[in-house]
Coordinates of C-alpha atoms in Angstrom, one line a residue:
M1 CA -12.0 6.5 28.6
M2 CA -10.1 5.3 25.7
S3 CA -6.1 5.1 26.2
R4 CA -4.2 7.3 23.4
Q5 CA -2.5 3.7 22.8
A6 CA -5.8 1.8 22.4
F7 CA -6.8 4.6 19.8
L8 CA -3.6 4.7 18.1
C9 CA -4.5 0.9 17.2
G10 CA -8.0 1.0 16.7
L11 CA -6.9 3.9 13.9
G12 CA -4.3 1.2 12.6
S13 CA -6.8 -1.5 12.3
L14 CA -9.3 0.9 10.6
Y15 CA -6.3 1.9 8.0
L16 CA -5.3 -2.0 7.2
S17 CA -9.2 -2.6 6.7
L18 CA -9.4 0.7 4.0
L19 CA -6.7 -0.4 2.4
F20 CA -7.7 -4.0 1.8
V21 CA -11.2 -2.6 0.6
F22 CA -9.2 -0.1 -1.9
L23 CA -6.7 -3.1 -3.1
L24 CA -10.1 -5.2 -3.9
M25 CA -11.7 -2.4 -5.7
D26 CA -8.8 -2.0 -8.1
V27 CA -8.6 -5.6 -8.8
Y28 CA -12.0 -5.9 -9.7
A29 CA -12.4 -2.2 -11.6
R30 CA -9.5 -3.6 -14.2
P31 CA -11.1 -4.6 -17.7
A32 CA -10.4 -7.9 -18.5
N33 CA -9.1 -6.3 -21.9
N34 CA -5.1 -6.3 -21.1
S35 CA -2.3 -7.3 -23.0
A36 CA -0.6 -10.0 -21.2
L37 CA 2.5 -9.9 -23.3
K38 CA 2.9 -5.7 -22.7
E39 CA 2.4 -6.3 -19.0
K40 CA 5.3 -9.2 -19.2
A41 CA 7.5 -6.7 -21.1
A42 CA 8.1 -4.4 -18.1
D43 CA 9.1 -7.7 -16.0
S44 CA 12.5 -8.1 -17.5
K45 CA 14.9 -6.3 -19.5
D46 CA 16.8 -9.5 -20.8
E47 CA 13.5 -11.1 -22.2
N48 CA 12.8 -7.6 -24.0
E49 CA 15.8 -7.9 -25.6
I50 CA 15.2 -11.3 -27.3
L51 CA 11.5 -11.6 -27.2
P52 CA 9.2 -9.9 -29.9
P53 CA 7.4 -7.5 -28.1
D54 CA 3.7 -6.8 -28.8
H55 CA 3.9 -3.5 -28.8
L56 CA 5.2 -1.7 -32.0
N57 CA 6.0 2.2 -32.1
G58 CA 3.7 3.7 -35.2
V59 CA 1.7 0.6 -35.6
K60 CA -2.5 0.9 -35.6
M61 CA -2.8 -2.8 -33.8
E62 CA -0.7 -4.8 -31.3
M63 CA 0.2 -8.0 -32.1
D64 CA -2.5 -9.4 -30.1
G65 CA -5.2 -8.0 -31.6
H66 CA -5.7 -5.2 -29.4
L67 CA -6.2 -1.4 -30.7
N68 CA -2.9 0.8 -30.4
K69 CA -4.1 3.5 -27.9
E70 CA -1.1 5.5 -28.2
F71 CA -0.9 5.6 -32.5
H72 CA -1.9 9.3 -32.5
Q73 CA 0.4 10.1 -30.0
E74 CA 3.6 7.8 -31.8
V75 CA 2.7 9.2 -35.4
F76 CA 2.7 13.0 -34.1
L77 CA 5.0 13.2 -31.3
G78 CA 7.8 10.5 -32.6
K79 CA 10.8 10.4 -30.4
E80 CA 9.5 13.4 -28.7
M81 CA 6.9 11.4 -27.3
E82 CA 8.8 10.4 -23.8
E83 CA 9.3 13.9 -23.1
F84 CA 5.7 14.7 -22.8
E85 CA 5.6 11.3 -21.0
E86 CA 8.1 12.7 -18.3
D87 CA 7.4 16.4 -18.4
S88 CA 4.1 17.0 -16.7
E89 CA 4.7 20.9 -16.7
P90 CA 1.8 22.6 -18.8
R91 CA 3.9 25.8 -19.5
K92 CA 7.0 23.4 -20.9
N93 CA 4.8 21.1 -22.8
R94 CA 2.8 24.3 -24.7
K95 CA 5.9 25.5 -25.9
K96 CA 7.2 22.0 -27.0
L97 CA 3.6 21.7 -28.6
M98 CA 3.7 24.9 -30.5
A99 CA 7.2 24.4 -31.9
I100 CA 5.7 21.2 -33.3
F101 CA 3.2 23.0 -35.0
S102 CA 5.8 25.2 -36.4
K103 CA 7.8 22.3 -37.8
V104 CA 4.4 20.5 -39.6
D105 CA 3.2 23.9 -40.8
V106 CA 6.1 24.1 -43.7
N107 CA 4.4 26.5 -45.6
N108 CA 4.2 29.1 -42.4
D109 CA 0.5 29.9 -42.9
K110 CA -0.3 29.7 -39.6
K111 CA -2.0 26.4 -39.9
I112 CA -1.9 22.5 -41.2
G113 CA -3.4 20.7 -43.9
A114 CA -3.7 17.3 -44.4
K115 CA -0.8 16.9 -46.5
E116 CA 1.3 18.8 -44.4
M117 CA 0.2 16.5 -41.4
Q118 CA 0.7 13.2 -43.8
R119 CA 4.2 14.3 -44.2
W120 CA 4.6 14.7 -40.8
I121 CA 3.2 11.4 -39.9
M122 CA 5.4 9.6 -42.6
E123 CA 8.8 11.4 -41.2
K124 CA 7.5 10.3 -37.4
T125 CA 6.8 6.8 -38.4
D126 CA 10.4 6.6 -40.4
E127 CA 11.8 7.8 -36.8
H128 CA 10.1 4.9 -35.1
F129 CA 11.5 2.2 -38.3
Q130 CA 15.1 3.9 -37.4
E131 CA 14.8 3.4 -33.4
A132 CA 13.9 0.0 -34.3
V133 CA 17.2 -0.6 -36.3
E134 CA 19.2 0.3 -34.0
E135 CA 17.8 -1.2 -31.0
N136 CA 17.8 -4.6 -33.1
K137 CA 21.7 -4.1 -33.5
M138 CA 21.8 -4.4 -29.5
H139 CA 19.5 -7.5 -29.5
F140 CA 21.7 -9.1 -32.4
R141 CA 24.4 -9.0 -30.7
A142 CA 22.5 -10.4 -27.1
V143 CA 21.9 -13.5 -29.5
D144 CA 25.0 -14.1 -31.5
P145 CA 27.8 -13.7 -28.4
D146 CA 30.3 -14.8 -31.3
G147 CA 29.8 -12.7 -33.7
D148 CA 29.3 -14.7 -36.6
G149 CA 26.9 -12.6 -38.1
H150 CA 24.1 -15.3 -38.1
V151 CA 22.0 -17.0 -35.6
S152 CA 20.5 -20.4 -35.3
W153 CA 17.3 -21.2 -34.0
D154 CA 19.0 -23.4 -31.3
E155 CA 20.9 -20.5 -30.3
Y156 CA 18.1 -18.3 -30.1
K157 CA 16.6 -20.6 -28.2
V158 CA 18.8 -20.8 -25.6
K159 CA 18.8 -17.5 -25.1
F160 CA 15.4 -17.3 -24.9
L161 CA 14.9 -20.0 -22.0
A162 CA 17.9 -18.5 -20.3
S163 CA 16.0 -15.4 -20.3
K164 CA 13.0 -17.0 -18.5
G165 CA 15.2 -18.4 -15.7
F166 CA 16.3 -21.8 -17.0
N167 CA 20.4 -22.9 -16.8
E168 CA 21.7 -21.4 -19.8
K169 CA 24.7 -24.0 -19.5
E170 CA 22.2 -27.1 -19.1
I171 CA 20.2 -26.0 -22.0
A172 CA 22.7 -25.5 -24.5
E173 CA 24.1 -28.8 -23.2
K174 CA 20.9 -30.7 -23.7
I175 CA 20.0 -29.3 -27.1
K176 CA 23.6 -29.9 -28.5
N177 CA 22.8 -33.7 -27.3
N178 CA 19.4 -33.3 -28.5
E179 CA 18.0 -34.3 -25.0
E180 CA 14.5 -34.0 -23.8
L181 CA 13.8 -30.7 -22.4
K182 CA 11.5 -30.2 -19.4
I183 CA 9.5 -26.8 -20.4
D184 CA 6.0 -26.2 -18.9
E185 CA 3.5 -26.3 -21.3
E186 CA 3.0 -22.3 -21.3
T187 CA 6.5 -21.4 -22.7
Q188 CA 6.5 -24.4 -24.8
E189 CA 3.3 -22.8 -26.7
V190 CA 5.6 -19.6 -26.7
L191 CA 8.1 -21.4 -28.2
D192 CA 6.3 -23.2 -31.0
N193 CA 4.9 -19.6 -31.7
L194 CA 8.1 -18.4 -32.1
K195 CA 9.7 -20.9 -34.3
D196 CA 7.0 -20.5 -36.7
R197 CA 8.0 -16.9 -37.0
W198 CA 11.6 -17.6 -37.2
Y199 CA 11.2 -20.0 -39.9
Q200 CA 8.9 -17.0 -41.5
A201 CA 12.0 -14.3 -41.1
D202 CA 14.1 -16.6 -42.9
N203 CA 14.2 -14.9 -46.4
P204 CA 15.5 -17.3 -49.4
P205 CA 17.1 -19.2 -49.7
P206 CA 16.3 -20.9 -46.4
D207 CA 19.2 -21.7 -44.5
L208 CA 17.8 -22.0 -40.6
L209 CA 19.9 -19.1 -39.9
L210 CA 18.9 -15.3 -39.3
N211 CA 21.4 -12.4 -40.5
E212 CA 21.1 -9.1 -38.6
E213 CA 18.5 -8.0 -41.2
E214 CA 16.3 -11.1 -40.9
F215 CA 16.5 -10.9 -37.3
L216 CA 15.0 -7.3 -37.8
S217 CA 11.7 -8.7 -39.3
F218 CA 11.9 -11.4 -36.9
L219 CA 11.3 -9.0 -33.9
H220 CA 9.7 -6.0 -36.1
P221 CA 7.5 -7.9 -38.8
E222 CA 6.2 -4.0 -39.8
H223 CA 9.6 -3.9 -41.5
S224 CA 9.1 -6.8 -44.0
R225 CA 6.1 -7.2 -46.2
G226 CA 6.3 -11.2 -45.8
M227 CA 6.5 -10.8 -42.2
L228 CA 3.5 -8.2 -42.2
K229 CA 1.6 -10.6 -44.1
F230 CA 2.4 -13.5 -41.2
M231 CA 1.5 -11.1 -38.6
V232 CA -1.9 -10.4 -40.1
K233 CA -2.5 -14.1 -40.7
E234 CA -2.1 -14.4 -36.8
I235 CA -4.3 -11.9 -36.0
I236 CA -6.8 -13.0 -38.0
R237 CA -6.6 -16.7 -37.0
D238 CA -7.0 -15.4 -33.1
L239 CA -9.9 -13.5 -34.0
D240 CA -11.5 -15.5 -37.0
Q241 CA -14.2 -17.8 -35.1
D242 CA -15.9 -19.5 -38.2
G243 CA -12.6 -20.0 -40.0
D244 CA -13.1 -18.4 -43.0
K245 CA -10.0 -16.5 -43.1
K246 CA -12.1 -13.0 -42.5
L247 CA -13.5 -10.8 -39.8
T248 CA -16.9 -9.7 -39.2
L249 CA -17.9 -6.9 -36.5
S250 CA -19.2 -9.3 -34.5
E251 CA -15.8 -11.1 -34.5
F252 CA -13.7 -7.7 -34.3
I253 CA -15.4 -6.5 -31.1
S254 CA -15.8 -10.2 -29.6
L255 CA -12.0 -10.8 -28.5
P256 CA -11.1 -11.4 -25.9
V257 CA -13.8 -12.9 -24.1
G258 CA -13.5 -11.6 -20.1
T259 CA -15.3 -11.9 -17.0
V260 CA -16.7 -8.7 -16.1
E261 CA -16.5 -8.2 -12.3
N262 CA -18.8 -5.0 -11.7
Q263 CA -20.3 -2.0 -13.1
Q264 CA -17.3 0.1 -13.2
A265 CA -15.5 -2.9 -15.4
Q266 CA -18.5 -3.1 -17.4
D267 CA -18.4 0.4 -18.2
I268 CA -14.5 -0.2 -19.4
D269 CA -15.5 -2.9 -21.5
D270 CA -18.3 -1.3 -23.3
D271 CA -16.0 1.6 -24.4
W272 CA -13.1 -0.7 -25.4
V273 CA -16.1 -2.4 -27.5
K274 CA -17.4 1.2 -29.0
D275 CA -13.7 1.9 -29.9
R276 CA -13.2 -1.4 -32.0
R277 CA -16.9 -1.0 -33.4
K278 CA -15.6 2.6 -35.0
E279 CA -12.3 1.5 -36.1
F280 CA -13.9 -1.3 -37.9
E281 CA -16.7 0.4 -39.3
E282 CA -14.9 3.8 -40.5
V283 CA -11.1 2.7 -41.2
I284 CA -10.4 -1.0 -41.5
D285 CA -13.1 -2.1 -43.5
A286 CA -12.2 0.2 -46.7
N287 CA -15.0 -0.8 -48.6
H288 CA -17.7 -0.8 -45.8
D289 CA -19.0 -4.6 -46.8
G290 CA -19.3 -5.2 -43.3
I291 CA -16.5 -7.8 -43.9
V292 CA -12.3 -6.9 -43.5
T293 CA -9.9 -9.4 -45.8
M294 CA -6.3 -10.3 -45.2
E295 CA -5.7 -7.5 -47.6
E296 CA -7.4 -5.0 -46.2
L297 CA -6.1 -5.6 -42.5
E298 CA -2.7 -5.9 -44.1
E299 CA -3.5 -2.3 -45.7
Y300 CA -4.5 -0.8 -42.6
M301 CA -1.6 -2.6 -40.4
D302 CA 1.2 -1.2 -42.6
P303 CA 2.8 1.7 -41.4
M304 CA 4.2 2.6 -44.5
N305 CA 1.1 2.8 -46.5
E306 CA 1.1 6.8 -47.9
Y307 CA -2.6 6.0 -48.2
N308 CA -3.1 5.4 -44.7
A309 CA -1.1 8.5 -43.5
L310 CA -3.3 10.5 -45.4
N311 CA -6.5 8.9 -44.4
E312 CA -5.1 9.5 -40.4
A313 CA -4.3 13.0 -41.3
K314 CA -7.8 13.7 -42.2
Q315 CA -9.1 12.1 -39.1
M316 CA -6.6 13.8 -36.8
I317 CA -7.2 17.0 -38.4
A318 CA -11.3 16.6 -37.8
V319 CA -11.0 15.5 -34.2
A320 CA -9.9 19.1 -33.6
D321 CA -11.0 21.0 -36.1
E322 CA -13.5 23.0 -34.5
N323 CA -14.1 25.9 -37.5
Q324 CA -14.5 23.0 -39.8
N325 CA -12.0 24.6 -42.4
H326 CA -10.0 21.3 -42.9
H327 CA -7.3 22.7 -41.4
L328 CA -5.7 22.9 -37.7
E329 CA -5.0 26.2 -36.2
L330 CA -2.8 26.5 -33.3
E331 CA -5.3 27.2 -30.5
E332 CA -7.3 23.9 -31.9
I333 CA -4.0 21.8 -31.4
L334 CA -3.3 23.5 -28.0
K335 CA -7.2 22.7 -26.8
Y336 CA -6.9 19.3 -28.2
S337 CA -3.5 18.4 -26.7
E338 CA -4.3 15.3 -24.6
Y339 CA -5.5 13.6 -28.2
F340 CA -2.4 14.7 -30.1
T341 CA 0.2 14.2 -26.9
G342 CA -1.7 12.2 -24.0
S343 CA -0.9 15.3 -22.1
K344 CA -3.8 18.0 -21.1
L345 CA -2.7 21.3 -21.2
M346 CA -4.6 24.0 -19.1
D347 CA -5.0 28.1 -19.9
Y348 CA -4.3 27.2 -23.6
A349 CA -5.6 30.1 -24.8
R350 CA -4.4 32.7 -22.3
N351 CA -1.0 31.7 -23.0
V352 CA -1.3 31.2 -26.7
H353 CA -0.8 34.7 -28.2
E354 CA 1.5 35.9 -25.9
E355 CA 4.0 32.8 -26.0
F356 CA 3.7 32.4 -30.1

């Protein structure tokens, strides 16, 4: 008869074996289409402060060309988005959503029209703008320790490399003396791209120094029309396979090239392609000629474009407009809460009338 000790050892071995299998399944089930910069962003707070973010709140596409999966929630919730993420209690989330409905419904007719939703989207986008401005003040102080109101490329370069683990004093001394820096190829490539972006953010007359406003454009190109154009050029450069500075559907849905490890990853990949195809055909390609130009992509990327906000409002309404009256009633928003807030509410119909 097996002893208790042998039995427990056997269970322990079985547990470790199962854990190893599950870990392997998790690795191979992940989609190939992940943003490396977004993953790196969580690794280092110091690096976040000075490295331009890949994800820009309220902008439809990431800096690396991926679609912003949280866009609808960002332009519907604004600053309140974090509250829905942190508070998963359906009853509280339902009350918050009902309060938002009342704010969007400015004429108090118990339904939301396209113009009301457009106004709300513009308001929430401006909230994200103001948040970026406030964060930029803190980030600018981090790279402007002497407080002279200007930052040179070399000053920024020192802070950036320090955030990557290099010795700040040694790097500063070598840059000052024009000595060669021993930097790995990947870091050097990032630096070269940042330098191009730095020069683009340097408004005329160019002095190779960025003030606080120019530094904001460097970190958040959506705040500057010129930088928005530069961001679009970068995205098209990454996606454009034939070098004609335009995007076809096949070019738009073929990035990035990934290796699919199993059927689950293949399904995720297929959903990713399906989403990009829909966005290309229904939204970005404004004249539906099968080609996206820089101008079309720039209009698509501009978060303060009122025409885009109206189109977005109509699309958001269409998603949940079950009675096809081109408006959203409270019941419809509650039912489709996951689309608007990322939070799925339960028993919405049973509670709506007694709480609102």
